[in-house]
Coordinates of C-alpha atoms and ligand atoms in Angstrom, one line a residue:
X1 CA -64.7 32.1 186.8
X2 CA -66.1 33.3 183.4
X3 CA -66.3 30.6 180.9
X4 CA -66.8 33.4 177.9
X5 CA -66.6 36.9 177.6
X6 CA -68.5 39.2 174.9
X7 CA -65.9 42.2 173.5
X8 CA -68.8 45.1 172.5
X9 CA -65.6 46.8 170.6
X10 CA -64.2 46.8 167.2
X11 CA -59.5 47.2 166.1
X12 CA -56.6 47.3 168.6
X13 CA -58.4 47.3 171.3
X14 CA -61.0 43.7 170.6
X15 CA -57.7 42.0 169.9
X16 CA -55.1 43.1 172.8
X17 CA -59.1 41.7 174.9
X18 CA -59.2 38.8 173.2
X19 CA -55.2 37.8 173.2
X20 CA -56.0 38.0 177.0
X21 CA -59.6 36.4 177.3
X22 CA -56.9 33.1 174.8
X23 CA -55.0 33.3 178.3
X24 CA -56.4 32.8 180.4
X25 CA -58.5 29.9 178.7
X26 CA -61.5 31.7 178.0
X27 CA -64.1 32.0 174.8
X28 CA -64.3 35.0 173.1
X29 CA -67.0 36.3 171.6
X30 CA -66.5 39.2 169.3
X31 CA -69.3 41.7 167.3
X32 CA -69.2 43.4 164.8
X33 CA -70.0 46.0 161.2
X34 CA -70.6 45.3 157.8
X35 CA -67.6 47.2 157.6
X36 CA -65.3 44.5 160.1
X37 CA -65.9 41.8 158.8
X38 CA -61.5 40.8 157.5
X39 CA -61.3 42.6 160.5
X40 CA -58.8 41.0 162.5
X41 CA -60.5 40.7 165.8
X42 CA -63.5 38.3 164.6
X43 CA -60.9 35.5 162.7
X44 CA -59.1 35.5 166.0
X45 CA -62.7 35.9 168.5
X46 CA -63.5 32.1 168.9
X47 CA -67.0 32.6 167.9
X48 CA -68.4 36.3 165.9
X49 CA -72.5 38.4 165.8
X50 CA -72.9 40.2 162.9
X51 CA -74.8 44.0 165.0
X52 CA -75.1 45.9 161.8
X53 CA -74.2 49.2 159.7
X54 CA -70.8 51.0 159.6
X55 CA -72.1 53.4 161.1
X56 CA -71.5 53.1 165.6
X57 CA -75.0 54.7 166.0
X58 CA -75.3 51.4 164.6
X59 CA -73.7 49.1 165.1
X60 CA -70.9 49.4 167.9
X61 CA -73.2 52.3 170.1
X62 CA -77.0 49.1 169.6
X63 CA -77.4 47.8 173.5
X64 CA -80.1 45.7 172.5
X65 CA -78.1 44.4 168.9
X66 CA -74.9 43.7 171.7
X67 CA -76.9 42.0 174.3
X68 CA -79.1 40.3 172.2
X69 CA -75.3 39.0 170.9
X70 CA -74.9 38.5 174.3
X71 CA -77.9 36.0 174.5
X72 CA -77.7 34.2 171.8
X73 CA -73.7 33.4 172.4
X74 CA -74.6 32.3 175.6
X75 CA -71.5 34.7 177.9
X76 CA -71.4 35.3 181.1
X77 CA -69.4 38.9 180.6
X78 CA -69.1 41.4 178.2
X79 CA -65.5 43.8 177.6
X80 CA -66.9 47.6 175.9
X81 CA -62.8 48.0 175.8
X82 CA -62.6 52.2 175.4
X83 CA -64.6 54.7 173.2
X84 CA -67.9 53.3 171.8
X85 CA -70.3 51.4 175.7
X86 CA -67.5 52.0 178.0
X87 CA -68.6 55.4 180.0
X88 CA -71.9 54.1 178.9
X89 CA -74.3 54.3 182.8
X90 CA -77.6 52.5 180.4
X91 CA -75.6 49.4 179.0
X92 CA -73.9 48.6 182.2
X93 CA -77.2 49.2 183.3
X94 CA -79.1 47.2 181.2
X95 CA -76.0 44.5 181.2
X96 CA -77.0 43.9 185.3
X97 CA -80.3 44.0 184.3
X98 CA -79.8 40.8 181.4
X99 CA -78.1 39.2 184.4
X100 CA -74.4 40.2 182.1
X101 CA -71.4 40.7 184.8
X102 CA -70.2 44.5 183.1
X103 CA -65.9 45.0 183.3
X104 CA -65.9 48.0 184.3
X105 CA -67.0 49.9 187.4
X106 CA -70.8 50.2 188.3
X107 CA -73.1 52.3 187.4
X108 CA -72.6 54.8 190.0
X109 CA -69.5 54.9 189.0
X110 CA -69.5 55.7 186.2
X111 CA -72.5 58.4 187.4
X112 CA -70.5 59.5 190.0
X113 CA -67.7 60.9 187.4
X114 CA -68.8 60.7 184.1
X115 CA -70.1 64.6 185.6
X116 CA -66.9 65.8 186.5
X117 CA -68.5 68.7 188.6
X118 CA -69.2 66.3 190.7
X119 CA -66.2 64.1 190.3
X120 CA -64.0 67.6 191.6
X121 CA -66.7 68.0 194.5
X122 CA -65.2 64.4 195.8
X123 CA -62.1 65.4 194.4
X124 CA -61.9 68.0 197.5
X125 CA -64.0 65.5 200.1
X126 CA -61.2 63.9 199.6
X127 CA -58.7 65.8 200.7
X128 CA -57.4 65.9 196.6
X129 CA -56.3 69.4 195.4
X130 CA -58.7 70.6 192.8
X131 CA -57.6 73.8 190.0
X132 CA -58.7 77.3 191.9
X133 CA -62.4 77.7 190.2
X134 CA -66.3 76.9 191.8
X135 CA -67.4 75.1 194.4
X136 CA -70.0 73.0 191.5
X137 CA -72.0 74.5 188.9
X138 CA -72.5 78.1 187.8
X139 CA -75.8 78.9 186.1
X140 CA -76.0 83.0 186.9
X141 CA -73.8 84.7 184.9
X142 CA -73.4 87.4 187.8
X143 CA -71.5 84.2 189.7
X144 CA -69.7 83.5 186.7
X145 CA -68.7 86.5 186.9
X146 CA -67.4 87.3 190.5
X147 CA -65.5 84.2 191.1
X148 CA -63.7 84.8 187.6
X149 CA -62.8 87.8 189.3
X150 CA -61.3 86.0 192.4
X151 CA -59.5 83.3 190.9
X152 CA -58.2 86.4 187.7
X153 CA -58.3 85.6 184.9
X154 CA -57.7 83.5 183.0
X155 CA -60.5 81.3 183.4
X156 CA -61.3 77.5 181.9
X157 CA -65.1 77.1 181.8
X158 CA -66.2 73.7 181.2
X159 CA -68.8 71.6 180.8
X160 CA -69.7 69.3 183.7
X161 CA -70.9 65.9 180.3
X162 CA -67.6 67.6 178.8
X163 CA -64.0 65.5 179.3
X164 CA -61.0 64.5 176.5
X165 CA -61.5 68.8 175.7
X166 CA -64.6 68.6 174.4
X167 CA -67.3 71.5 174.8
X168 CA -64.5 73.6 177.2
X169 CA -63.5 78.0 176.2
X170 CA -61.0 79.7 178.0
X171 CA -61.7 84.4 179.0
X172 CA -59.4 86.8 180.1
X173 CA -61.2 89.5 181.1
X174 CA -65.0 90.1 182.0
X175 CA -66.9 91.0 178.4
X176 CA -65.3 87.2 176.9
X177 CA -65.8 85.4 180.2
X178 CA -69.7 86.1 179.2
X179 CA -69.2 85.1 176.3
X180 CA -67.5 81.9 176.7
X181 CA -70.2 81.5 179.7
X182 CA -73.2 81.0 177.2
X183 CA -71.3 79.0 174.5
X184 CA -70.7 76.9 176.7
X185 CA -73.4 76.3 178.6
X186 CA -75.5 76.7 175.0
X187 CA -72.6 73.6 174.1
X188 CA -72.7 71.5 176.2
X189 CA -77.2 71.3 176.4
X190 CA -76.1 70.7 172.0
X191 CA -73.6 68.0 172.2
X192 CA -74.4 66.0 175.8
X193 CA -78.2 66.9 176.2
X194 CA -77.1 69.0 179.4
X195 CA -76.1 72.8 180.1
X196 CA -74.3 72.7 184.1
X197 CA -70.8 74.3 183.3
X198 CA -68.3 75.3 185.8
X199 CA -65.1 77.3 185.9
X200 CA -61.9 76.9 187.0
X201 CA -58.7 79.5 187.2
X202 CA -57.1 78.6 183.6
X203 CA -53.7 77.3 183.7
X204 CA -51.8 77.8 180.5
X205 CA -49.5 74.8 178.7
X206 CA -49.2 72.6 181.8
X207 CA -48.2 68.9 182.3
X208 CA -51.0 65.7 181.9
X209 CA -50.1 64.0 184.1
X210 CA -53.0 60.6 184.3
X211 CA -52.2 57.4 188.3
X212 CA -53.6 54.4 186.6
X213 CA -55.6 52.7 189.3
X214 CA -57.2 49.5 190.8
X215 CA -59.8 48.9 193.1
X216 CA -61.7 45.4 193.7
X217 CA -64.9 45.0 195.6
X218 CA -63.2 44.3 199.1
X219 CA -62.4 47.6 199.4
X220 CA -58.2 46.9 197.8
X221 CA -56.4 49.2 195.8
X222 CA -53.6 50.6 194.4
X223 CA -52.0 52.7 191.5
X224 CA -49.0 51.7 189.5
X225 CA -47.9 55.0 188.9
X226 CA -48.1 57.8 185.8
X227 CA -48.3 57.8 182.6
X228 CA -46.9 61.3 180.9
X229 CA -50.1 61.8 178.2
X230 CA -48.2 66.0 177.3
X231 CA -47.5 65.3 173.7
X232 CA -50.8 65.9 172.2
X233 CA -52.4 67.5 169.1
X234 CA -56.1 69.4 169.6
X235 CA -56.5 67.2 172.5
X236 CA -55.3 63.5 170.4
X237 CA -52.7 62.4 172.4
X238 CA -50.1 61.0 170.4
X239 CA -47.2 59.7 172.1
X240 CA -47.6 58.3 175.8
X241 CA -44.4 57.6 178.8
X242 CA -44.3 55.9 181.9
X243 CA -43.0 56.7 184.6
X244 CA -42.7 60.9 184.0
X245 CA -39.9 62.4 183.3
X246 CA -41.2 65.9 185.1
X247 CA -41.8 63.3 188.3
X248 CA -39.5 63.0 191.4
X249 CA -39.7 60.2 193.5
X250 CA -41.3 62.2 196.6
X251 CA -43.5 63.8 193.8
X252 CA -45.1 60.7 192.1
X253 CA -45.3 59.8 195.7
X254 CA -47.8 62.4 196.7
X255 CA -50.1 62.7 193.7
X256 CA -50.2 58.5 193.7
X257 CA -51.8 58.6 197.0
X258 CA -53.7 62.1 195.9
X259 CA -54.9 58.9 193.2
X260 CA -55.1 56.4 195.7
X261 CA -57.6 58.9 198.4
X262 CA -59.7 59.5 195.4
X263 CA -60.8 56.3 195.0
X264 CA -60.2 55.6 198.1
X265 CA -63.6 57.5 198.9
X266 CA -66.2 56.3 196.3
X267 CA -65.2 52.8 196.7
X268 CA -64.2 52.6 193.5
X269 CA -64.3 49.7 191.2
X270 CA -62.1 48.3 188.4
X271 CA -59.4 49.8 186.1
X272 CA -59.7 53.4 185.9
X273 CA -57.1 56.4 186.1
X274 CA -57.4 59.8 187.9
X275 CA -55.8 62.8 185.3
X276 CA -54.3 65.6 186.5
X277 CA -52.6 68.8 185.6
X278 CA -49.2 69.6 186.7
X279 CA -48.2 73.2 186.6
X280 CA -45.1 75.1 186.4
X281 CA -43.7 74.9 189.7
X282 CA -44.5 72.0 190.0
X283 CA -48.6 71.6 191.9
X284 CA -50.8 69.5 191.4
X285 CA -54.7 69.0 190.1
X286 CA -57.2 66.9 190.2
X287 CA -58.9 67.3 187.2
X288 CA -61.8 64.5 185.8
X289 CA -61.4 60.7 186.6
X290 CA -61.9 58.6 183.1
X291 CA -63.5 55.3 184.5
X292 CA -62.7 52.9 181.8
X293 CA -59.2 50.7 180.1
X294 CA -57.4 53.9 177.6
X295 CA -55.7 53.1 175.0
X296 CA -52.1 54.4 176.8
X297 CA -52.3 51.2 179.6
X298 CA -49.8 49.2 177.6
X299 CA -46.5 51.8 178.6
X300 CA -47.7 50.5 182.3
X301 CA -47.7 47.4 181.3
X302 CA -44.7 47.5 181.0
X303 CA -42.9 49.3 183.7
X304 CA -45.0 47.5 186.1
X305 CA -46.3 43.8 184.8
X306 CA -49.5 44.2 185.3
X307 CA -52.1 42.6 182.7
X308 CA -54.2 45.9 183.2
X309 CA -57.1 44.0 180.5
X310 CA -56.3 41.0 182.8
X311 CA -57.1 42.0 186.3
X312 CA -60.3 44.3 184.8
X313 CA -61.2 40.6 184.3
X314 CA -60.0 39.1 187.8
X315 CA -61.6 42.3 189.6
X316 CA -65.5 41.4 187.9
X317 CA -65.6 37.9 188.7
X318 CA -65.6 38.8 192.5
X319 CA -61.8 38.2 192.7
X320 CA -59.4 40.1 195.4
X321 CA -56.2 42.1 193.4
X322 CA -53.8 39.9 193.7
X323 CA -51.0 42.2 195.6
X324 CA -51.1 45.1 197.3
X325 CA -49.1 48.6 196.9
X326 CA -46.0 47.4 198.0
X327 CA -45.7 44.4 195.6
X328 CA -46.3 47.9 192.8
X329 CA -42.7 47.4 191.6
X330 CA -42.0 50.6 189.1
X331 CA -39.1 49.3 186.5
X332 CA -37.1 50.8 183.4
X333 CA -39.4 53.3 181.0
X334 CA -41.6 52.5 178.1
X335 CA -43.2 54.4 174.9
X336 CA -45.7 54.7 173.4
X337 CA -45.9 55.5 169.8
X338 CA -50.0 55.7 168.0
X339 CA -49.7 55.2 164.9
X340 CA -52.8 56.6 163.0
X341 CA -53.8 56.5 159.8
X342 CA -53.5 59.9 159.6
X343 CA -51.4 62.6 157.1
X344 CA -48.9 64.5 159.8
X345 CA -47.8 67.0 156.6
X346 CA -51.9 67.9 155.8
X347 CA -53.1 69.2 159.2
X348 CA -53.0 65.8 160.4
X349 CA -56.0 64.4 158.2
X350 CA -57.2 61.1 158.5
X351 CA -56.6 59.3 155.7
X352 CA -58.3 55.7 155.5
X353 CA -57.7 53.0 152.3
X354 CA -56.0 50.0 151.7
X355 CA -52.8 49.0 153.2
X356 CA -50.8 47.3 150.3
X357 CA -48.0 46.3 152.3
X358 CA -47.4 45.7 156.4
X359 CA -44.4 45.3 158.0
X360 CA -44.5 46.2 162.0
X361 CA -40.8 46.1 164.3
X362 CA -40.0 44.2 166.3
X363 CA -37.1 42.5 169.0
X364 CA -35.6 43.4 172.1
X365 CA -38.0 45.9 173.6
X366 CA -41.3 45.9 171.0
X367 CA -44.7 45.3 171.4
X368 CA -46.9 46.5 169.2
X369 CA -50.7 46.3 168.9
X370 CA -52.9 46.4 165.6
X371 CA -55.2 44.5 164.7
X372 CA -53.6 45.4 160.6
X373 CA -52.7 42.8 158.4
X374 CA -50.6 43.0 154.5
X375 CA -53.8 44.1 152.7
X376 CA -55.7 45.3 155.3
X377 CA -58.3 47.9 154.4
X378 CA -59.1 51.1 157.0
X379 CA -62.7 52.2 157.3
X380 CA -63.1 55.1 156.7
X381 CA -65.8 55.2 160.3
X382 CA -63.5 54.6 163.3
X383 CA -60.8 56.8 164.6
X384 CA -57.1 56.3 162.4
X385 CA -55.8 54.4 165.3
X386 CA -54.1 51.4 163.3
X387 CA -51.7 50.5 165.6
X388 CA -50.1 51.6 168.6
X389 CA -45.8 50.9 168.8
X390 CA -44.3 50.4 172.8
X391 CA -41.1 50.7 173.2
X392 CA -39.7 49.5 176.8
X393 CA -35.5 50.0 178.3
X394 CA -33.6 50.3 181.6
X395 CA -34.3 53.9 181.6
X396 CA -35.4 56.8 178.7
X397 CA -32.6 56.4 177.4
X398 CA -32.9 53.1 176.0
X399 CA -36.2 53.2 175.1
X400 CA -36.2 56.6 172.9
X401 CA -33.4 55.3 170.7
X402 CA -34.9 51.9 170.5
X403 CA -38.4 53.7 169.5
X404 CA -35.9 55.7 166.8
X405 CA -34.9 52.0 166.0
X406 CA -38.3 50.1 166.4
X407 CA -40.3 53.6 164.3
X408 CA -37.3 53.6 161.3
X409 CA -38.3 49.2 160.7
X410 CA -41.6 50.1 160.9
X411 CA -43.1 50.5 157.0
X412 CA -46.3 51.1 155.6
X413 CA -47.6 51.2 152.4
X414 CA -50.4 52.3 150.4
X415 CA -52.1 55.2 153.1
X416 CA -50.0 58.1 155.7
X417 CA -49.3 57.0 159.1
X418 CA -48.4 59.0 162.4
X419 CA -44.4 57.3 162.1
X420 CA -43.3 60.3 160.6
X421 CA -44.0 62.3 163.4
X422 CA -43.3 60.2 166.3
X423 CA -39.8 60.3 164.4
X424 CA -39.5 63.8 164.2
X425 CA -40.5 64.8 168.0
X426 CA -38.2 61.2 169.5
X427 CA -35.3 63.2 167.4
X428 CA -36.0 67.1 168.8
X429 CA -33.7 68.0 171.4
X430 CA -36.1 68.9 174.5
X431 CA -38.2 65.6 174.3
X432 CA -35.2 63.6 174.6
X433 CA -34.1 66.5 177.9
X434 CA -38.0 65.1 179.1
X435 CA -38.4 69.1 178.5
X436 CA -42.3 68.8 177.7
X437 CA -45.4 70.3 177.6
X438 CA -49.1 70.0 176.6
X439 CA -48.2 73.0 173.8
X440 CA -45.4 71.2 172.5
X441 CA -46.8 69.2 169.4
X442 CA -47.8 73.0 168.1
X443 CA -44.5 74.3 169.2
X444 CA -42.9 71.6 167.0
X445 CA -45.2 71.7 163.6
X446 CA -44.0 75.4 163.8
X447 CA -40.8 74.7 162.9
X448 CA -41.8 72.6 160.9
X449 CA -43.6 74.2 158.6
X450 CA -42.0 75.7 155.2
X451 CA -39.9 79.2 156.1
X452 CA -42.7 80.8 154.1
X453 CA -46.2 79.9 155.3
X454 CA -44.2 80.9 158.4
X455 CA -43.4 84.2 157.1
X456 CA -47.3 84.5 156.4
X457 CA -48.0 83.7 159.9
X458 CA -46.1 85.6 161.8
X459 CA -47.8 88.7 159.5
Ligands
LIG501 C1 -57.6 72.3 181.8 C2 -56.0 73.4 180.9 C3 -56.2 74.4 181.6 N1 -56.4 74.7 182.8 N2 -58.1 72.8 182.7 C4 -57.8 69.5 178.6 C5 -58.6 68.2 178.0 C6 -59.4 68.3 179.6 N3 -59.3 66.8 180.2 C7 -58.9 68.7 180.7 N4 -57.7 69.3 180.0 C8 -57.2 71.6 179.9 N5 -58.0 71.5 181.2 C9 -57.3 73.9 183.5 N6 -58.1 74.4 184.6 C10 -56.0 73.0 180.5 C11 -56.6 72.0 179.4 C12 -55.6 71.1 178.3 C13 -55.0 70.2 178.2 C14 -55.5 69.0 179.4 C15 -54.5 68.4 179.0 C16 -54.4 67.7 177.9 C17 -53.1 68.5 176.8 C18 -54.4 69.8 177.0 C19 -54.6 70.3 175.8 C20 -55.0 71.5 175.7 C21 -55.8 72.3 176.7

């Protein structure tokens, strides 16, 4: 059993990981940048070591400093959280070389699934449906044209090294395809140092459904149901829920089985997420896998009763999963609202600054994951997530009502937040019906713009 873990992250996820460690009797070592001296994760950890300047490249991304801290702090394992080094194969390998356990998948799994084109090929091999498209990467323009005509326009070009919406280009005809192909390759080379791209049929406003999975080192694997992450703006998720209002029990079973097949095909270890797109005819397609704990993991915890961080730690210690698929019971409904230090009135611009007053909600069915407190200064150097509000109810109606009630008693002064936006979503008739897709936010915001602006936009 681990006695001491280093948390290579900051903000709410560092706090989240420390909480589970405390419950397991594991000591914690926090690392922090000079911008995070007053952060709650530094206060809550048993020990904390400063690893550098505010810029992530000079602190949270510095593998050698984190490994030095691990050495000094005498930890047996490192939890990377999400973002930063969580999906960095070199870091996982460096941990191995230092004889420190990386709490996550093996470097091989990270590489295999980190390459989206390879992940797609693996899904095909496992018999999991993928969007019609190219077999592997495309390097030749003629081949790109041939495939696009075969699967029919519109098509989407994606970077193999991309993910989460980065490095994608849509094309509606031969001319735009050639441009999209060249631009996508150039951008991929510049952004990821890998020009590899592949082609898929472009689905218009699909739903984004992801399955939470766990695999252990002994071949054990389960899925913990799905999350609907369709409420997003420019690839930034804003609201997630579990289960998805779009899935029948029968479709859930089929998608869950497909997710598990993929996990078992590669013998995946640790927590992971299998992402699917669901089209208007309820056909589902695998698009990518995330090899980390995700921001929205608490909605899955709420409906399954499983502590996903605890399971990650147990798995990393070599323990078997303590339960099988039959034992996974989905109960009730959970909704997560991301509270960001952003101005929803002004294109969701980040608005870091001092929180003059902080009064988060509580009561039945309410969970808050946050690193904030009265007087906390949100630094400008990191993502703008300041809290996650997760509300749980016996059914979806109850979860929506609890979310609205909790949003109404959530007081933040000093900086604008996405709380009013979340409120607008909870009151939207289509959201209330569960009738939404990845085009929802755009439609909602169009309707909320000042009528004059709306006229101009139509113009
Ligand atoms: C797509 C797609 C339509 N067709 N692939 C965006 C993030 C990345 N994970 C995959 N993404 C998409 N892939 C095909 N073949 C539309 C999107 C997409 C999207 C996906 C999930 C959630 C929000 C989205 C917003 C815009 C586009």
